[in-house]
Coordinates of C-alpha atoms in Angstrom, one line a residue:
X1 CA 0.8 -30.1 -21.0
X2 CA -2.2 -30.4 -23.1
X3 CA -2.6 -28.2 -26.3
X4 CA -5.3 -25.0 -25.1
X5 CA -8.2 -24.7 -26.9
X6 CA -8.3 -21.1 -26.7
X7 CA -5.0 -19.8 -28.0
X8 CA -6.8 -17.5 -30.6
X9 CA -7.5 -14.1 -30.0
X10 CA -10.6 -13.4 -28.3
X11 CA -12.3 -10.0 -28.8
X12 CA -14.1 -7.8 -26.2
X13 CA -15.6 -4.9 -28.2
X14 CA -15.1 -1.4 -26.4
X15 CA -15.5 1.6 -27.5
X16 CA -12.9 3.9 -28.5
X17 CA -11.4 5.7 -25.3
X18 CA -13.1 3.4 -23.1
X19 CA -9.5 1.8 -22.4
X20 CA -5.9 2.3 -22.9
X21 CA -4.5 -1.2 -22.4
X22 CA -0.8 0.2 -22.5
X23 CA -1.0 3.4 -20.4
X24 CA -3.4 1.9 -17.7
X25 CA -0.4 -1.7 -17.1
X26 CA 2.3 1.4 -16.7
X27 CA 0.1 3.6 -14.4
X28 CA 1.5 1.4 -11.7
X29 CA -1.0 -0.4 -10.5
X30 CA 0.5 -3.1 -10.9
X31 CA 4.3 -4.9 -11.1
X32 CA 4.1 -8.0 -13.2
X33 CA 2.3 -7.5 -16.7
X34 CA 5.3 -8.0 -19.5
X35 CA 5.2 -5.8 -22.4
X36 CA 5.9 -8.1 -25.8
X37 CA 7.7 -6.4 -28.5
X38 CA 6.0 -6.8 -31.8
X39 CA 8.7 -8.4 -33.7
X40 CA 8.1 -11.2 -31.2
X41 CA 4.3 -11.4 -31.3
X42 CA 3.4 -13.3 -34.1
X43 CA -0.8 -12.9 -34.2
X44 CA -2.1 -10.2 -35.7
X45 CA -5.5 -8.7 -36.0
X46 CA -6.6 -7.5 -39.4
X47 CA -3.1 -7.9 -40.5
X48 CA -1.9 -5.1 -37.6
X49 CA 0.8 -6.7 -35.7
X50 CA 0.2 -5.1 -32.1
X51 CA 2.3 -4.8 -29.0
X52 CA 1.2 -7.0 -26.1
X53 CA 1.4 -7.5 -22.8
X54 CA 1.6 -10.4 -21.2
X55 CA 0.5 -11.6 -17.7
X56 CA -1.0 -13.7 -14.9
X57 CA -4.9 -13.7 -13.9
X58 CA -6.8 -15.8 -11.4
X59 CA -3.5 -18.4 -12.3
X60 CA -3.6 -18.1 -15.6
X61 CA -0.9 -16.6 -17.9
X62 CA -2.9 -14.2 -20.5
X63 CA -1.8 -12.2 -23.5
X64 CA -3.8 -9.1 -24.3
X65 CA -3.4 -6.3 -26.9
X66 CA -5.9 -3.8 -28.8
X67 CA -6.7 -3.0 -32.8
X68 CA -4.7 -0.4 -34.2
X69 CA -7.6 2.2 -32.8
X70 CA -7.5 1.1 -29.6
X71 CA -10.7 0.7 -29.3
X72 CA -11.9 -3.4 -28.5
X73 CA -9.8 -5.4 -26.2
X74 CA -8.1 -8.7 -27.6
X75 CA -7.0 -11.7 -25.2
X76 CA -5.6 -14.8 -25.5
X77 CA -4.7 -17.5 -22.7
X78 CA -2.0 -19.9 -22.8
X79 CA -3.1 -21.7 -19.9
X80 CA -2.7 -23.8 -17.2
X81 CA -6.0 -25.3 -17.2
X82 CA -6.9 -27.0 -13.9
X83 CA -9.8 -29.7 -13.3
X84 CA -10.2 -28.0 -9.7
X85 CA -11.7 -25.0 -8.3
X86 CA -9.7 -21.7 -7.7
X87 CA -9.0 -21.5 -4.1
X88 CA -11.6 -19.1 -2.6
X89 CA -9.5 -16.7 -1.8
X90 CA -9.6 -15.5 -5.5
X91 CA -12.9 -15.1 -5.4
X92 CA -14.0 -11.8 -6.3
X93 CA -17.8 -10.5 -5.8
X94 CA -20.3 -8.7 -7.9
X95 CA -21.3 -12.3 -10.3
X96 CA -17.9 -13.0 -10.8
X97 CA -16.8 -16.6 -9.4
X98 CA -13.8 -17.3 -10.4
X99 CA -14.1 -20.5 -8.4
X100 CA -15.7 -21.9 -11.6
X101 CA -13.7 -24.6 -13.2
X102 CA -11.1 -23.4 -16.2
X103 CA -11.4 -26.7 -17.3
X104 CA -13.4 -28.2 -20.0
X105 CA -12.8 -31.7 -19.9
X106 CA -10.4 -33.9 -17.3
X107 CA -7.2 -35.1 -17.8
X108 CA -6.9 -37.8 -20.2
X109 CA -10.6 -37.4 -21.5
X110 CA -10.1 -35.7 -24.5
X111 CA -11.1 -32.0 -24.4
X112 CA -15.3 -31.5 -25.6
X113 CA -15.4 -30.7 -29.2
X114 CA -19.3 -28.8 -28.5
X115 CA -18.9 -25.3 -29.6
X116 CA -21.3 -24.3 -27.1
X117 CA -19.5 -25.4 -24.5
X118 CA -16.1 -23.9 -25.7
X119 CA -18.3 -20.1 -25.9
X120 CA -19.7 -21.3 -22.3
X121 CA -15.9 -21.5 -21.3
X122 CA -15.1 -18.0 -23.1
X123 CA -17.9 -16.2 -21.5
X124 CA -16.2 -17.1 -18.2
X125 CA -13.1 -15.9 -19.0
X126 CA -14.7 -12.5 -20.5
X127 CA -16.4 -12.0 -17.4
X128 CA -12.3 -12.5 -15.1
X129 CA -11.2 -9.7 -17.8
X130 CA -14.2 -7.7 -17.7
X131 CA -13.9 -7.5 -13.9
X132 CA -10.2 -7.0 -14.0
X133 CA -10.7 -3.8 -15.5
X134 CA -14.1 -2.9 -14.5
X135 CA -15.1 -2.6 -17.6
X136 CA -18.7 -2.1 -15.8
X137 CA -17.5 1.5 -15.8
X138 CA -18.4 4.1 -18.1
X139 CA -14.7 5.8 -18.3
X140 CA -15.8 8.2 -21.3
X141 CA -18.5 9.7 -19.5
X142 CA -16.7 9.7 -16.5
X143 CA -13.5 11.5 -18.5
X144 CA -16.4 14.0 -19.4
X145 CA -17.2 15.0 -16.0
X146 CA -14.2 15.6 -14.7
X147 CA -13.1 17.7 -17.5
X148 CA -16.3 19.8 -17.1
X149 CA -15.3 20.5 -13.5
X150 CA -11.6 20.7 -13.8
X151 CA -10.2 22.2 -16.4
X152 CA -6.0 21.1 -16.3
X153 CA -7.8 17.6 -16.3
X154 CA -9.2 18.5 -20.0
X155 CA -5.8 19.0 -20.4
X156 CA -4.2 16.2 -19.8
X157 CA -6.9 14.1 -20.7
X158 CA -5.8 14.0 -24.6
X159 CA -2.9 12.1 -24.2
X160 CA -4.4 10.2 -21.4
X161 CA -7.8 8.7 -22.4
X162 CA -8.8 5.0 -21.4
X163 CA -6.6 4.7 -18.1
X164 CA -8.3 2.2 -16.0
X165 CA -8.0 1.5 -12.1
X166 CA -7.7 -2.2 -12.1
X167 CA -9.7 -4.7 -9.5
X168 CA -6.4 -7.0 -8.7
X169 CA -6.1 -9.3 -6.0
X170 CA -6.0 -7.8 -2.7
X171 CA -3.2 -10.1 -0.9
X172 CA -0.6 -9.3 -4.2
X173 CA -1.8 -5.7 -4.4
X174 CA -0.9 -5.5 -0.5
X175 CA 2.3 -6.9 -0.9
X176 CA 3.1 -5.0 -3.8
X177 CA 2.5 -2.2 -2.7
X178 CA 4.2 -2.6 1.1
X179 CA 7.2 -3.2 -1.6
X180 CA 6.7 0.2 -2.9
X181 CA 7.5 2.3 0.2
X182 CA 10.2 4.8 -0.5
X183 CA 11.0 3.1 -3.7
X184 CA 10.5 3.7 -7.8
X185 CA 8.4 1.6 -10.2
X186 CA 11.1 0.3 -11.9
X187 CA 12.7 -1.2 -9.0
X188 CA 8.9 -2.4 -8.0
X189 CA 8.8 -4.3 -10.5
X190 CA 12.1 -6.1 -9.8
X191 CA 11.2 -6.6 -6.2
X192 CA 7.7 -8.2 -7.1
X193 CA 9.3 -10.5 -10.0
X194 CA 11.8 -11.5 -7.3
X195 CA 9.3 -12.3 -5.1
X196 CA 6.9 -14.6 -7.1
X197 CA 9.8 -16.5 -8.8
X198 CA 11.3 -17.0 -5.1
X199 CA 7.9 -18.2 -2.9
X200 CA 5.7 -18.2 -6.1
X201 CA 4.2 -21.8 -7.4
X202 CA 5.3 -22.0 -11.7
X203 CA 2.5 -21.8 -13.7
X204 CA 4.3 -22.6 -17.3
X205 CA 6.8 -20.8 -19.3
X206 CA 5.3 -18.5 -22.6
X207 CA 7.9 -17.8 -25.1
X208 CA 11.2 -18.8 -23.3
X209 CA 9.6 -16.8 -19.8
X210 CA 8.5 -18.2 -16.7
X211 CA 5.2 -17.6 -15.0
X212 CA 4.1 -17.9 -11.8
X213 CA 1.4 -17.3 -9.5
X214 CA 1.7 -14.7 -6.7
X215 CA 3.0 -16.2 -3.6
X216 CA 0.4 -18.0 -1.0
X217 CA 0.4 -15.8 2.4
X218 CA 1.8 -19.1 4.3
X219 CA 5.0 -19.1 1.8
X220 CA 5.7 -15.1 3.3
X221 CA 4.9 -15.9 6.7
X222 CA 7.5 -18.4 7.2
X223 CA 10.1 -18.4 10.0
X224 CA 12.9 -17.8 7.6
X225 CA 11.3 -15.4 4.3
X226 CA 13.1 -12.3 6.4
X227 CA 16.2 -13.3 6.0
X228 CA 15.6 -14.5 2.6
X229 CA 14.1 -11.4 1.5
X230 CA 17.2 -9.3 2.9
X231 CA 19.3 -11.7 1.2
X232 CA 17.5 -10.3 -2.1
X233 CA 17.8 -7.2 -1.5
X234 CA 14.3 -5.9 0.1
X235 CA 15.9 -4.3 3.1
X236 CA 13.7 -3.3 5.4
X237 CA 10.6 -4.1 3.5
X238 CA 11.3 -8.0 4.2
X239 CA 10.9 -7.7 7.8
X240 CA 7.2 -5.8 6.6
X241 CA 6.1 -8.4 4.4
X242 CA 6.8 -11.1 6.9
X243 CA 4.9 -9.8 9.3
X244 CA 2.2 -8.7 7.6
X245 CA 1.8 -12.2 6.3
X246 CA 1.9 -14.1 9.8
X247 CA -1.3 -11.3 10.9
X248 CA -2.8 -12.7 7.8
X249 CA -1.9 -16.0 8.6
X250 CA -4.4 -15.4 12.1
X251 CA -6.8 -13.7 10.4
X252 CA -7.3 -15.5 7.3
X253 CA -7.5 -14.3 3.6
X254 CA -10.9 -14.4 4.4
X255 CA -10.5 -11.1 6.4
X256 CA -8.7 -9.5 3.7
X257 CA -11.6 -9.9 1.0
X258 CA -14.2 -8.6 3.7
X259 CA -13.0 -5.1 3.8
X260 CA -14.6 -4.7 0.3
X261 CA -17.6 -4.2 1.8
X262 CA -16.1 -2.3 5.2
X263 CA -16.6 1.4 4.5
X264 CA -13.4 3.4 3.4
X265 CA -12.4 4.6 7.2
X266 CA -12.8 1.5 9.1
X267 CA -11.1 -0.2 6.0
X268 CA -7.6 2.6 5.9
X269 CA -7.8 1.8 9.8
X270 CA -7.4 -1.9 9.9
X271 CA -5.1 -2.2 6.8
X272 CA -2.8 0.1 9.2
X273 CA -2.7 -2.6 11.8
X274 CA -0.3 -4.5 9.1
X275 CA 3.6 -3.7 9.3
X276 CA 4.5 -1.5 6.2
X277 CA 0.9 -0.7 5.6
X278 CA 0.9 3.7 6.2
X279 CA -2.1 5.7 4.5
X280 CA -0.8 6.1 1.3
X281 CA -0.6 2.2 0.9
X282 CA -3.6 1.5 2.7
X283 CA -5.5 4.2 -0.1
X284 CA -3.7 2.0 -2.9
X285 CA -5.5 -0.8 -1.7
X286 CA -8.9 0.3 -0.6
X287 CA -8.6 2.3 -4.2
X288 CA -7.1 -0.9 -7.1
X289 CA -8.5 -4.0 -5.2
X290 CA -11.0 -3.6 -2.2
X291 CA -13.8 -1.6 -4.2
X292 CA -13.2 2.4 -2.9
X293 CA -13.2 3.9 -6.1
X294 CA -13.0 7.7 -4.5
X295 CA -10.0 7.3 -2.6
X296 CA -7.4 9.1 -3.3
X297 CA -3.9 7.7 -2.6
X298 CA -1.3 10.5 -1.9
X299 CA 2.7 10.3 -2.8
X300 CA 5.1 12.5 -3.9
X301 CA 3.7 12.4 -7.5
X302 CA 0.4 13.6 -6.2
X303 CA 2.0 16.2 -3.8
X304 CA 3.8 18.0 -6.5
X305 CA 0.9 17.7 -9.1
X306 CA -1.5 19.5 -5.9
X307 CA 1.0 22.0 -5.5
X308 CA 1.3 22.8 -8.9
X309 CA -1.8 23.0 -10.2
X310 CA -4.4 22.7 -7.8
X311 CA -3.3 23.9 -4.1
X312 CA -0.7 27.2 -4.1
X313 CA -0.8 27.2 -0.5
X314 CA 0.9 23.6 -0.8
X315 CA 4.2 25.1 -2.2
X316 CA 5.7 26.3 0.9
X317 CA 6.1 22.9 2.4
X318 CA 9.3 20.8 1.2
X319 CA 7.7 17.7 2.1
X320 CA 4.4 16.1 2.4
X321 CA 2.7 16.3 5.9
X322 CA -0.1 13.9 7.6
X323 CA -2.5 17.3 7.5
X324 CA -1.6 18.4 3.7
X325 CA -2.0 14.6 2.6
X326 CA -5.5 14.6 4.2
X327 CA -5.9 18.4 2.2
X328 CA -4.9 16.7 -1.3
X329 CA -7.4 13.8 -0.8
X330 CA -10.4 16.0 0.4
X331 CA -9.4 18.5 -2.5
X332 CA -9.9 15.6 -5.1
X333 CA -12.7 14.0 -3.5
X334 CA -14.7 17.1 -3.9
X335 CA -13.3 18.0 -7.4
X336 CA -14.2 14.6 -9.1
X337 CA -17.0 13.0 -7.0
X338 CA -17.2 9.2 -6.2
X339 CA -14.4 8.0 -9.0
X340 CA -11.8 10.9 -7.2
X341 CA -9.4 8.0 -7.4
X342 CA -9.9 6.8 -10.9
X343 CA -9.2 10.8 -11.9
X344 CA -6.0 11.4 -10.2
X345 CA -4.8 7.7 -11.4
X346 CA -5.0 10.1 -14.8
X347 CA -3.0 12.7 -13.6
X348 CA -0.3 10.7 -11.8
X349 CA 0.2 8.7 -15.2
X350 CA 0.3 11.7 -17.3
X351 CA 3.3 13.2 -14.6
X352 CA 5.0 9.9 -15.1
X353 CA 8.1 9.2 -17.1
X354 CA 8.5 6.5 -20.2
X355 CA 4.5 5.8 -20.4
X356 CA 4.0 4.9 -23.6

């Protein structure tokens, strides 16, 4: 594999507060970013030596990390760089194609020496990680509202500044999330590695660590990924993911990417024709990659938290009901306004355990 071009840190500036790299990849959002300890990350910034994480976007394997204020945000790709065009299904809307080519020269042509053309190339990936994190989004004024109308979020907001909802991927954020069902981040995780090394395509290994790109939907559907899944420990889950991915098979990805413009109801509606796919994760999906930034996706987490702080009436019940989860989301919705989801994301971090 060619040498990359852009293996330098590459600096976004942000403002401080406007993002907490760390908290927001442990908020679980999402399964596969790698944390890098510092005695093994060997570029610094300003002589700072950083924790990263590292992980895969639109099929490339990134590293990214902040200053020591946490303020801008740092990236660097290690590649694989293709002379072809994303498949569309990555495409995501609002400018951002990442159909364009990651490429700057073809294979065996010698990459182009023009600095203008290498910025050209690093504009494009500032506008994938810009997206990523919506970065569009004015989190500090947004922290500010909230606070104003809630005052347990003023609280908690801190220790818990700059946490993000992420735009992934909607076909890996629905199987990740079908994964999640009656399970624990941790073992998330595990389940979503599994999966991508199992029916995933390699993308190259960073470090002494493999890489790989999120399975293709045809690789889930087939006749036999049940059985294979059960063999590795999904349980019940495998028979949810297979299915799922033969509907999606019919449908096309295609179908999947429209319901960012569907409106929320329609949307939680026909994500809840898939097998595995209840309301909690159908909200986690309208909410981190279909574009519904005032949903408000309701789990245990977010039951107790209601209960506790926010709805007394909620303590009677041991367990959480169809009406009380439609209660909690309403609740929120009015409280925060249209980023309800983006503000409870805050307070389900802050009630986790071992975000650092």
């Amino acid at each position: 594999m060619a040498e990359s071009l852009f293996k330098t840190w590459r600096v976004i500036k942000l403002p401080r507060g406007e993002l907490n790299l760390s908290k927001t990849l442990q908020s679980g959002q999402q399964f596969t970013w790698r944390k890098i300890a510092r005695e093994n990350e060997t570029a610094t910034v300003d002589g700072d030596t950083q924790a990263s994480w590292r992980g895969v976007i639109a099929e490339m394997v990134w590293t990214l990390k902040q200053d020591r204020n946490d303020e801008n945000l740092l990236y660097m790709i290690h590649g694989p760089w293709k002379d072809t065009k994303v498949s569309s299904k990555r495409k995501r809307k609002a400018g951002t194609d990442l159909g364009r080519r990651h490429v700057i020269a073809k294979k065996g042509a010698g990459y182009q020496e023009s600095m203008d053309a290498i910025e050209s190339q690093y504009q494009t990936f500032d506008s994938i990680i810009k997206d990523y994190f919506q970065l569009d989004v004015n989190l500090r004024q947004l922290y500010a509202e909230w606070s104003k109308a809630d005052s347990n979020f003023a609280k908690v907001a801190t220790s818990m500044t700059g946490i993000r909802i992420l735009r992934q991927d909607p076909v890996e954020n629905l199987f990740s999330f079908i994964c999640s069902s009656n399970n624990n981040i941790s073992r998330i995780t595990g389940m979503v590695g599994n999966l991508c090394k199992r029916y995933g395509r390699k993308l190259l290994n960073v470090d002494g660590i493999d890489y790989y790109q999120f399975p293709e939907i045809a690789a889930l559907a087939q006749h036999d990924a049940e059985k294979v899944m059960r063999d590795m420990g999904f349980g019940y889950r495998a028979k949810y993911i297979n299915e799922s991915a033969k509907i999606l098979n019919k449908k096309g990805v295609a179908w999947l990417y429209s319901l960012r413009q569907t409106p929320y109801k329609e949307c939680q509606q026909q994500l809840r024709q898939l097998y595995g796919v209840g309301a909690k994760v159908a909200d986690c999906i309208c909410l981190m990659s279909l574009d519904k930034p005032s949903v408000v996706p309701v789990d245990t987490h977010v039951f107790q938290i209601s209960s506790r702080y926010y709805i007394p009436g909620l303590r009677k019940q041991k367990s959480l009901t169809g009406k009380a989860y439609t209660e909690i989301s309403e609740y929120f919705l009015k409280l925060y306004g249209p980023y309800a989801g983006w503000a409870h994301s805050v307070l389900f971090t802050a009630d986790l355990k071992n975000v650092t």
